[in-house]
Amino acid sequence: KAGVTQTPRYLIKTRGQQVTLSCSPISGHRSVSWYQQTPGQGLQFLFEYFSETQRNKGNFPGRFSGRQFSNSRSEMNVSTLELGDSALYLCATTTGGAHNEQFFGPGTRLTVL
Amino acid sequence: QKEVEQNSGPLSVPEGAIASLNCTYSDRGSQSFFWYRQYSGKSPELIMSIYSNGDKEDGRFTAQLNKASQYVSLLIRDSQPSDSATYLCAVGVGGGYQKVTFGIGTKLQVIP
């Protein structure tokens, strides 16, 4: 069974630009969660989607948004990029059931200059 | 108080020793507990999950859960240099849907 895939793997952007990241879940997984990971803050939860609906949202500004498609693939968008948005962005997918074993993709490394 | 607390380390152990990694959590309603291993520059990899009090063993890894003390630990027996990584504790709260919160992670160094 193929794992979680994320594209692109690396991105370099400048302040003020926007970026879209993509995540394709494991087959059969309907829940996709997004995390931001930085050395000082660890894994910070952004949001979670299940059946095209956002079920939960972390404490991030509105510049961070996401969506999920009918095939469970998900995208997240960051607008008006700031230097502090430089991070590893990870998506994790699960079946969405009671025991939420999450499986991570390889991540997208975003650098904002 | 952070929801999931871990000592960031580094924890240094000699090769062949037992590494003990600890995690405490604040929400008594937590139902699912996970340990992830993350090598530098890589994404987290699920290595253990535990849902009820007691021990769960998988190869050289043992997860221990004590809900009364709100404490979960991971023991790594016969530690190898390849075990050197950051170990993330994650806790799930909720019923049909569970919100998972991660600790900051403990960096483990196994010294040859």
XYZ file of N, CA and C in Angstrom:
675
model
N 0.861 -1.191 0.000
C 0.000 0.000 0.000
C 0.891 1.232 0.000
N 0.624 2.159 -0.895
C 1.447 3.358 -0.981
C 1.230 4.204 0.265
N 2.307 4.930 0.640
C 2.234 5.774 1.819
C 1.662 7.141 1.493
N 1.774 8.034 2.461
C 1.313 9.395 2.298
C 2.317 10.147 1.425
N 1.832 10.864 0.456
C 2.727 11.649 -0.386
C 2.434 13.132 -0.233
N 3.490 13.902 -0.291
C 3.362 15.358 -0.192
C 4.173 15.996 -1.319
N 3.598 17.010 -1.898
C 4.304 17.774 -2.933
C 4.076 19.256 -2.725
N 5.050 20.084 -3.071
C 6.418 19.689 -3.398
C 7.193 19.321 -2.132
N 8.377 18.813 -2.271
C 9.173 18.482 -1.103
C 9.907 19.699 -0.556
N 10.261 20.603 -1.435
C 10.986 21.803 -1.027
C 10.410 23.007 -1.780
N 10.381 24.127 -1.055
C 9.880 25.365 -1.627
C 10.684 26.528 -1.065
N 11.031 27.456 -1.933
C 11.638 28.701 -1.489
C 10.777 29.835 -2.013
N 10.308 30.650 -1.110
C 9.444 31.771 -1.464
C 9.976 33.041 -0.797
N 9.442 34.175 -1.224
C 9.792 35.435 -0.590
C 8.590 35.965 0.185
N 8.890 36.854 1.098
C 7.839 37.431 1.934
C 6.726 38.038 1.078
N 5.513 37.846 1.497
C 4.371 38.403 0.784
C 3.755 37.473 -0.250
N 4.522 36.477 -0.677
C 3.980 35.528 -1.647
C 3.030 34.559 -0.955
N 2.375 33.738 -1.770
C 1.538 32.705 -1.205
C 2.015 31.342 -1.711
N 1.606 30.290 -1.010
C 2.070 28.963 -1.359
C 0.944 27.957 -1.145
N 0.923 26.923 -1.983
C -0.048 25.835 -1.837
C 0.697 24.524 -1.750
N 0.394 23.761 -0.718
C 1.010 22.459 -0.497
C -0.048 21.386 -0.655
N 0.380 20.220 -1.128
C -0.564 19.147 -1.399
C -0.221 17.889 -0.619
N -1.253 17.146 -0.261
C -1.089 15.897 0.486
C -2.057 14.861 -0.051
N -1.519 13.690 -0.415
C -2.353 12.581 -0.855
C -2.277 11.486 0.190
N -3.424 11.093 0.770
C -3.402 10.137 1.873
C -3.225 8.702 1.410
N -2.969 7.856 2.390
C -2.967 6.420 2.158
C -4.367 6.019 1.683
N -4.423 5.080 0.752
C -5.714 4.623 0.246
C -6.611 4.163 1.392
N -7.842 4.688 1.418
C -8.775 4.321 2.476
C -8.776 5.280 3.652
N -7.767 6.122 3.741
C -7.717 7.117 4.814
C -8.514 8.344 4.393
N -9.439 8.753 5.250
C -10.321 9.864 4.911
C -10.020 11.122 5.716
N -9.162 10.979 6.708
C -8.832 12.126 7.554
C -7.415 12.597 7.237
N -7.272 13.889 7.053
C -5.955 14.487 6.808
C -5.742 15.625 7.797
N -4.643 15.536 8.524
C -4.268 16.605 9.450
C -2.995 17.263 8.950
N -2.869 18.544 9.206
C -1.681 19.307 8.828
C -1.001 19.838 10.080
N 0.327 19.790 10.054
C 1.135 20.269 11.168
C 2.264 21.144 10.645
N 2.653 22.085 11.483
C 3.849 22.878 11.231
C 4.890 22.456 12.260
N 6.095 22.194 11.800
C 7.154 21.812 12.729
C 8.327 22.762 12.604
N 8.684 23.376 13.709
C 9.851 24.238 13.802
C 10.687 23.774 14.973
N 12.002 24.064 14.952
C 12.874 23.571 16.021
C 12.431 23.998 17.419
N 11.950 25.214 17.552
C 11.619 25.708 18.872
C 10.235 25.323 19.364
N 9.298 25.123 18.451
C 7.899 24.903 18.819
C 7.437 23.459 18.669
N 8.218 22.638 18.041
C 7.776 21.260 17.841
C 6.658 21.183 16.819
N 5.850 20.125 16.932
C 4.743 19.909 16.005
C 3.525 20.699 16.464
N 3.113 21.634 15.648
C 1.943 22.440 15.967
C 0.811 22.091 14.998
N -0.347 21.791 15.558
C -1.501 21.379 14.767
C -2.112 22.573 14.040
N -2.313 22.409 12.743
C -2.931 23.465 11.932
C -4.428 23.236 11.781
N -4.793 22.125 11.155
C -6.214 21.778 10.980
C -6.327 20.332 10.520
N -7.560 19.831 10.604
C -7.860 18.466 10.214
C -9.108 18.449 9.356
N -9.058 17.669 8.294
C -10.196 17.523 7.401
C -10.636 16.072 7.348
N -11.945 15.906 7.283
C -12.530 14.572 7.160
C -13.738 14.705 6.255
N -13.800 13.904 5.218
C -14.904 13.953 4.255
C -15.185 15.379 3.803
N -14.126 16.063 3.409
C -14.184 17.415 2.822
C -14.604 18.497 3.813
N -14.673 18.166 5.095
C -15.096 19.136 6.109
C -13.967 19.346 7.117
N -13.749 20.598 7.472
C -12.765 20.874 8.514
C -13.386 20.528 9.864
N -12.785 19.582 10.578
C -13.348 19.141 11.859
C -12.700 19.835 13.047
N -11.463 20.261 12.857
C -10.775 20.878 13.975
C -9.724 21.840 13.436
N -9.444 22.854 14.202
C -8.517 23.885 13.755
C -7.628 24.280 14.910
N -6.347 24.459 14.623
C -5.403 24.910 15.632
C -5.393 26.424 15.721
N -4.439 26.914 16.471
C -4.370 28.338 16.762
C -3.407 29.048 15.820
N -3.775 29.105 14.568
C -2.982 29.785 13.551
C -3.810 30.889 12.916
N -3.139 31.925 12.398
C -3.890 33.026 11.781
C -4.617 32.582 10.517
N -5.540 33.430 10.085
C -6.358 33.103 8.927
C -5.588 32.996 7.627
N -4.300 33.399 7.651
C -3.485 33.248 6.438
C -3.284 31.773 6.082
N -3.478 30.943 7.059
C -3.350 29.503 6.853
C -4.741 28.921 6.614
N -4.902 28.277 5.485
C -6.194 27.689 5.166
C -5.986 26.349 4.482
N -7.048 25.597 4.389
C -6.924 24.290 3.757
C -8.233 23.867 3.140
N -8.163 22.756 2.445
C -9.376 22.159 1.916
C -9.102 20.697 1.612
N -10.186 19.954 1.436
C -10.058 18.546 1.093
C -10.993 18.241 -0.059
N -10.527 17.400 -0.939
C -11.297 17.054 -2.118
C -12.022 15.724 -1.902
N -12.898 15.403 -2.840
C -13.725 14.204 -2.681
C -12.892 12.920 -2.679
N -11.696 12.966 -3.240
C -10.822 11.778 -3.224
C -9.914 11.751 -1.986
N -10.203 12.618 -1.024
C -9.495 12.749 0.262
C -8.170 13.496 0.162
N -7.699 13.794 -1.031
C -6.495 14.626 -1.152
C -6.765 15.988 -0.528
N -5.722 16.542 0.054
C -5.898 17.819 0.754
C -4.829 18.805 0.309
N -5.178 20.047 0.363
C -4.230 21.126 0.116
C -4.280 22.105 1.272
N -3.149 22.709 1.544
C -3.141 23.830 2.469
C -2.489 25.026 1.776
N -2.957 26.180 2.111
C -2.495 27.414 1.496
C -2.034 28.375 2.581
N -0.925 29.025 2.321
C -0.471 30.084 3.212
C -0.338 31.343 2.367
N -1.039 32.367 2.744
C -0.981 33.622 1.996
C -0.107 34.636 2.733
N 0.331 35.621 2.013
C 1.139 36.709 2.585
C 2.232 36.140 3.494
N 3.109 35.381 2.913
C 4.132 34.677 3.676
C 4.993 35.622 4.509
N 5.321 35.138 5.710
C 6.215 35.840 6.619
C 7.444 34.976 6.864
N 8.531 35.624 7.309
C 9.766 34.878 7.574
C 9.509 33.740 8.555
N 8.654 33.985 9.530
C 8.369 32.991 10.559
C 7.590 31.787 10.071
N 7.154 31.828 8.829
C 6.427 30.673 8.274
C 7.388 29.605 7.777
N 8.677 29.907 7.774
C 9.666 28.908 7.372
C 9.592 27.726 8.339
N 9.343 26.562 7.799
C 9.128 25.391 8.645
C 9.001 24.153 7.779
N 8.923 23.015 8.453
C 8.570 21.762 7.791
C 7.063 21.582 7.968
N 6.360 21.450 6.879
C 4.915 21.244 6.936
C 4.621 19.771 6.658
N 3.963 19.174 7.617
C 3.685 17.744 7.560
C 2.194 17.491 7.489
N 1.820 16.518 6.686
C 0.451 16.063 6.766
C 0.462 14.635 7.298
N -0.589 14.298 7.985
C -0.741 12.965 8.558
C -2.145 12.483 8.265
N -2.267 11.221 7.906
C -3.585 10.716 7.551
C -3.966 9.522 8.419
N -5.253 9.371 8.610
C -5.794 8.249 9.367
C -7.096 7.814 8.712
N -7.617 6.717 9.196
C -8.925 6.282 8.714
C -10.017 7.207 9.233
N -9.736 7.934 10.303
C -10.713 8.830 10.887
C -11.550 8.177 11.964
N -11.212 6.948 12.338
C -11.985 6.227 13.339
C -11.569 6.552 14.755
N -11.931 5.678 15.674
C -11.751 5.946 17.103
C -10.280 5.993 17.510
N -9.460 5.099 16.981
C -8.046 5.076 17.338
C -7.264 5.777 16.249
N -6.824 6.958 16.586
C -6.347 7.863 15.549
C -4.867 7.674 15.263
N -4.472 6.490 14.803
C -3.075 6.282 14.447
C -2.788 7.077 13.187
N -1.924 8.050 13.320
C -1.613 8.929 12.208
C -0.329 8.491 11.523
N -0.354 8.546 10.199
C 0.820 8.213 9.408
C 1.214 9.460 8.615
N 2.482 9.812 8.764
C 2.951 11.068 8.204
C 3.519 10.920 6.802
N 3.362 11.976 6.040
C 4.058 12.090 4.783
C 5.472 12.591 5.009
N 6.259 12.703 3.949
C 7.661 13.115 4.097
C 7.824 14.598 4.415
N 6.770 15.385 4.213
C 6.832 16.802 4.552
C 7.237 17.687 3.385
N 6.905 18.946 3.521
C 7.344 19.991 2.587
C 8.162 20.999 3.386
N 9.393 21.175 2.977
C 10.257 22.155 3.654
C 10.072 23.495 2.976
N 9.499 24.454 3.692
C 9.252 25.793 3.154
C 10.261 26.764 3.746
N 10.929 27.473 2.883
C 11.849 28.535 3.300
C 11.332 29.848 2.754
N 11.159 30.812 3.639
C 10.685 32.138 3.244
C 11.840 33.121 3.401
N 12.186 33.761 2.295
C 13.324 34.700 2.309
C 12.845 36.146 2.353
N 0.379 25.134 31.844
C 0.838 23.741 31.746
C 0.584 23.229 30.326
N 1.640 22.673 29.732
C 1.493 22.125 28.404
C 0.651 20.862 28.457
N -0.058 20.597 27.363
C -0.927 19.428 27.343
C -0.140 18.132 27.389
N 0.976 18.085 26.673
C 1.822 16.900 26.645
C 3.253 17.362 26.922
N 3.841 16.829 27.968
C 5.167 17.282 28.368
C 6.199 16.179 28.234
N 7.328 16.535 27.661
C 8.470 15.647 27.553
C 9.721 16.448 27.856
N 10.715 15.776 28.388
C 12.021 16.381 28.556
C 12.701 16.378 27.187
N 13.163 17.538 26.741
C 13.703 17.629 25.379
C 15.059 16.947 25.234
N 15.717 16.661 26.390
C 16.998 15.961 26.335
C 18.142 16.897 25.992
N 19.253 16.370 25.444
C 19.362 14.987 24.981
C 19.544 13.983 26.117
N 19.005 12.782 25.858
C 19.201 11.661 26.740
C 20.278 10.790 26.109
N 21.366 10.612 26.813
C 22.469 9.820 26.289
C 22.559 8.492 27.027
N 22.587 7.402 26.272
C 22.726 6.077 26.865
C 23.794 5.307 26.091
N 24.519 4.406 26.748
C 25.506 3.609 26.025
C 24.819 2.507 25.218
N 25.473 2.097 24.158
C 24.957 1.009 23.342
C 24.718 -0.223 24.202
N 23.563 -0.865 23.990
C 23.206 -2.061 24.745
C 22.404 -1.798 26.002
N 22.336 -0.554 26.415
C 21.597 -0.202 27.630
C 20.113 -0.033 27.327
N 19.332 0.146 28.392
C 17.910 0.441 28.240
C 17.709 1.960 28.252
N 17.031 2.453 27.238
C 16.676 3.874 27.199
C 15.244 4.017 27.683
N 15.027 4.953 28.584
C 13.692 5.181 29.151
C 13.251 6.603 28.821
N 12.173 6.694 28.074
C 11.648 7.989 27.648
C 10.284 8.201 28.307
N 10.082 9.392 28.840
C 8.889 9.644 29.636
C 8.048 10.778 29.088
N 6.771 10.723 29.412
C 5.820 11.705 28.898
C 4.672 11.819 29.894
N 4.256 13.036 30.189
C 3.064 13.241 31.008
C 2.060 14.073 30.213
N 0.793 13.883 30.548
C -0.245 14.611 29.829
C -1.245 15.177 30.825
N -1.967 16.200 30.405
C -2.808 16.921 31.366
C -4.286 16.549 31.303
N -4.759 16.062 30.154
C -6.191 15.808 30.011
C -6.544 14.385 30.435
N -7.341 14.276 31.517
C -7.697 12.951 32.025
C -8.605 12.182 31.066
N -9.189 12.881 30.103
C -10.037 12.221 29.121
C -9.264 11.608 27.973
N -7.947 11.675 28.010
C -7.123 11.133 26.927
C -7.328 9.640 26.810
N -7.418 9.172 25.566
C -7.754 7.765 25.342
C -6.725 7.011 24.512
N -5.944 7.739 23.737
C -4.994 7.076 22.845
C -3.622 7.692 23.037
N -2.606 6.826 22.984
C -1.250 7.281 23.285
C -0.298 6.668 22.263
N 0.575 7.509 21.729
C 1.422 7.084 20.635
C 2.859 7.536 20.865
N 3.759 6.729 20.350
C 5.170 7.116 20.292
C 5.607 7.124 18.840
N 6.243 8.230 18.451
C 6.778 8.377 17.117
C 8.289 8.566 17.221
N 8.983 8.067 16.232
C 10.428 8.267 16.124
C 10.666 9.177 14.924
N 11.516 10.174 15.115
C 11.811 11.100 14.029
C 13.319 11.266 13.904
N 13.853 10.793 12.792
C 15.257 11.019 12.499
C 15.414 12.434 11.950
N 16.605 12.969 12.140
C 16.891 14.334 11.709
C 16.596 14.503 10.216
N 15.792 15.496 9.893
C 15.467 15.774 8.503
C 14.376 14.902 7.915
N 13.828 14.009 8.731
C 12.780 13.097 8.252
C 11.469 13.393 8.964
N 10.410 12.716 8.523
C 9.108 12.903 9.164
C 8.919 11.862 10.270
N 7.997 12.111 11.195
C 7.770 11.158 12.285
C 7.239 9.819 11.772
N 7.680 8.766 12.443
C 7.277 7.402 12.100
C 6.639 6.776 13.334
N 5.434 6.260 13.206
C 4.749 5.634 14.329
C 5.443 4.328 14.707
N 5.822 4.206 15.988
C 6.463 2.968 16.422
C 5.632 2.216 17.451
N 4.822 2.904 18.226
C 4.002 2.223 19.234
C 2.711 2.997 19.452
N 1.639 2.250 19.712
C 0.398 2.854 20.156
C -0.113 2.031 21.341
N -0.729 2.697 22.303
C -1.242 2.006 23.482
C -2.512 2.686 23.934
N -3.487 1.887 24.369
C -4.806 2.447 24.672
C -5.306 2.090 26.068
N -4.692 1.098 26.718
C -5.149 0.708 28.051
C -3.968 0.627 28.998
N -4.259 0.718 30.287
C -3.208 0.681 31.291
C -2.372 -0.583 31.192
N -1.081 -0.422 31.482
C -0.203 -1.578 31.484
C 0.909 -1.430 30.471
N 1.478 -2.556 30.111
C 2.601 -2.589 29.186
C 2.190 -3.187 27.858
N 2.834 -2.694 26.813
C 2.670 -3.267 25.482
C 4.050 -3.393 24.867
N 4.379 -4.609 24.459
C 5.723 -4.880 23.962
C 5.697 -5.158 22.466
N 6.713 -4.651 21.781
C 6.870 -4.920 20.351
C 8.363 -4.934 20.067
N 8.924 -6.134 20.004
C 10.352 -6.252 19.780
C 11.138 -5.653 20.933
N 12.042 -4.729 20.624
C 12.849 -4.114 21.680
C 12.124 -2.964 22.365
N 10.941 -2.637 21.895
C 10.194 -1.494 22.433
C 9.079 -1.956 23.380
N 8.955 -1.247 24.504
C 7.833 -1.459 25.420
C 7.229 -0.116 25.767
N 5.930 0.006 25.520
C 5.213 1.200 25.948
C 4.496 0.892 27.255
N 4.518 1.840 28.174
C 3.858 1.678 29.467
C 2.894 2.841 29.671
N 1.694 2.519 30.119
C 0.680 3.542 30.336
C 0.119 3.438 31.739
N 0.041 4.568 32.407
C -0.571 4.660 33.726
C -1.510 5.855 33.701
N -2.787 5.597 33.460
C -3.755 6.678 33.321
C -3.987 7.400 34.645
N -3.893 6.706 35.755
C -4.100 7.349 37.058
C -3.045 8.423 37.298
N -1.833 8.134 36.889
C -0.737 9.094 37.055
C -0.560 9.983 35.834
N -1.352 9.736 34.787
C -1.279 10.516 33.548
C 0.139 10.488 32.996
N 0.614 9.288 32.829
C 2.022 9.068 32.507
C 2.137 7.951 31.484
N 2.957 8.195 30.466
C 3.222 7.151 29.477
C 4.722 7.147 29.204
N 5.282 5.965 29.038
C 6.713 5.873 28.823
C 7.018 4.900 27.694
N 8.223 5.008 27.190
C 8.722 4.104 26.151
C 10.083 3.605 26.603
N 10.217 2.288 26.664
C 11.499 1.674 26.981
C 12.072 1.065 25.715
N 13.337 1.303 25.491
C 14.035 0.701 24.353
C 15.144 -0.159 24.927
N 14.991 -1.465 24.775
C 16.004 -2.391 25.288
C 17.116 -2.565 24.263
N 18.319 -2.916 24.765
C 19.463 -3.160 23.885
C 19.601 -2.023 22.866
N 19.697 -0.817 23.378
C 19.741 0.362 22.506
C 20.884 0.269 21.499
N 20.587 0.698 20.281
C 21.565 0.683 19.199
C 21.808 2.110 18.709
N 22.973 2.369 18.138
C 23.216 3.712 17.588
C 22.133 4.135 16.602
N 21.536 3.168 15.905
C 20.479 3.496 14.942
C 19.190 3.965 15.632
N 19.113 3.802 16.948
C 17.952 4.312 17.695
C 18.085 5.800 17.989
N 19.245 6.359 17.722
C 19.450 7.788 17.961
C 18.508 8.595 17.084
N 17.626 9.315 17.729
C 16.566 10.052 17.040
C 15.822 10.876 18.084
N 14.844 11.620 17.619
C 13.940 12.301 18.541
C 12.659 11.489 18.649
N 12.210 11.273 19.879
C 11.027 10.464 20.125
C 9.890 11.379 20.597
N 8.826 11.347 19.827
C 7.680 12.207 20.096
C 6.574 11.416 20.763
N 6.071 11.941 21.852
C 4.903 11.381 22.520
C 3.674 12.117 22.002
N 2.621 11.380 21.686
C 1.386 11.998 21.197
C 0.206 11.417 21.958
N -0.743 12.269 22.249
C -1.904 11.866 23.054
C -3.187 12.268 22.343
N -4.118 11.330 22.264
C -5.390 11.586 21.612
C -6.508 11.753 22.621
N -7.303 12.791 22.424
C -8.432 13.085 23.311
C -9.703 13.061 22.498
N -10.735 12.416 23.003
C -12.008 12.468 22.288
C -12.569 11.094 22.037
N -13.739 11.076 21.450
C -14.434 9.829 21.193
C -14.302 9.418 19.746
N -15.360 9.608 18.982
C -15.333 9.201 17.590
C -14.249 9.915 16.806
N -14.033 11.156 17.155
C -12.908 11.870 16.558
C -11.945 12.185 17.674
N -10.671 12.039 17.420
C -9.691 12.339 18.452
C -8.735 13.418 17.988
N -8.602 14.424 18.807
C -7.593 15.438 18.553
C -6.292 14.936 19.146
N -5.244 14.918 18.346
C -3.958 14.403 18.798
C -3.013 15.564 19.053
N -2.417 15.568 20.227
C -1.458 16.605 20.612
C -0.101 15.966 20.823
N 0.930 16.619 20.299
C 2.288 16.098 20.382
C 3.099 16.835 21.442
N 3.984 16.092 22.076
C 4.991 16.704 22.916
C 6.113 17.254 22.074
N 7.027 17.955 22.719
C 8.141 18.596 22.014
C 9.151 17.564 21.508
N 9.130 16.378 22.112
C 10.058 15.323 21.702
C 11.299 15.273 22.577
N 11.804 14.047 22.778
C 13.050 13.826 23.518
C 14.104 13.325 22.552
N 15.232 14.006 22.516
C 16.321 13.574 21.650
C 17.133 12.502 22.367
N 17.248 11.347 21.746
C 17.987 10.222 22.299
C 19.286 10.065 21.524
N 20.372 9.937 22.273
C 21.678 9.656 21.675
C 22.187 8.352 22.253
N 22.442 7.375 21.400
C 22.999 6.097 21.831
C 24.478 6.116 21.474
N 25.301 6.020 22.505
C 26.753 6.149 22.339
C 27.377 4.775 22.096
N 28.083 4.598 20.965
C 28.693 3.273 20.684
C 29.772 2.934 21.700
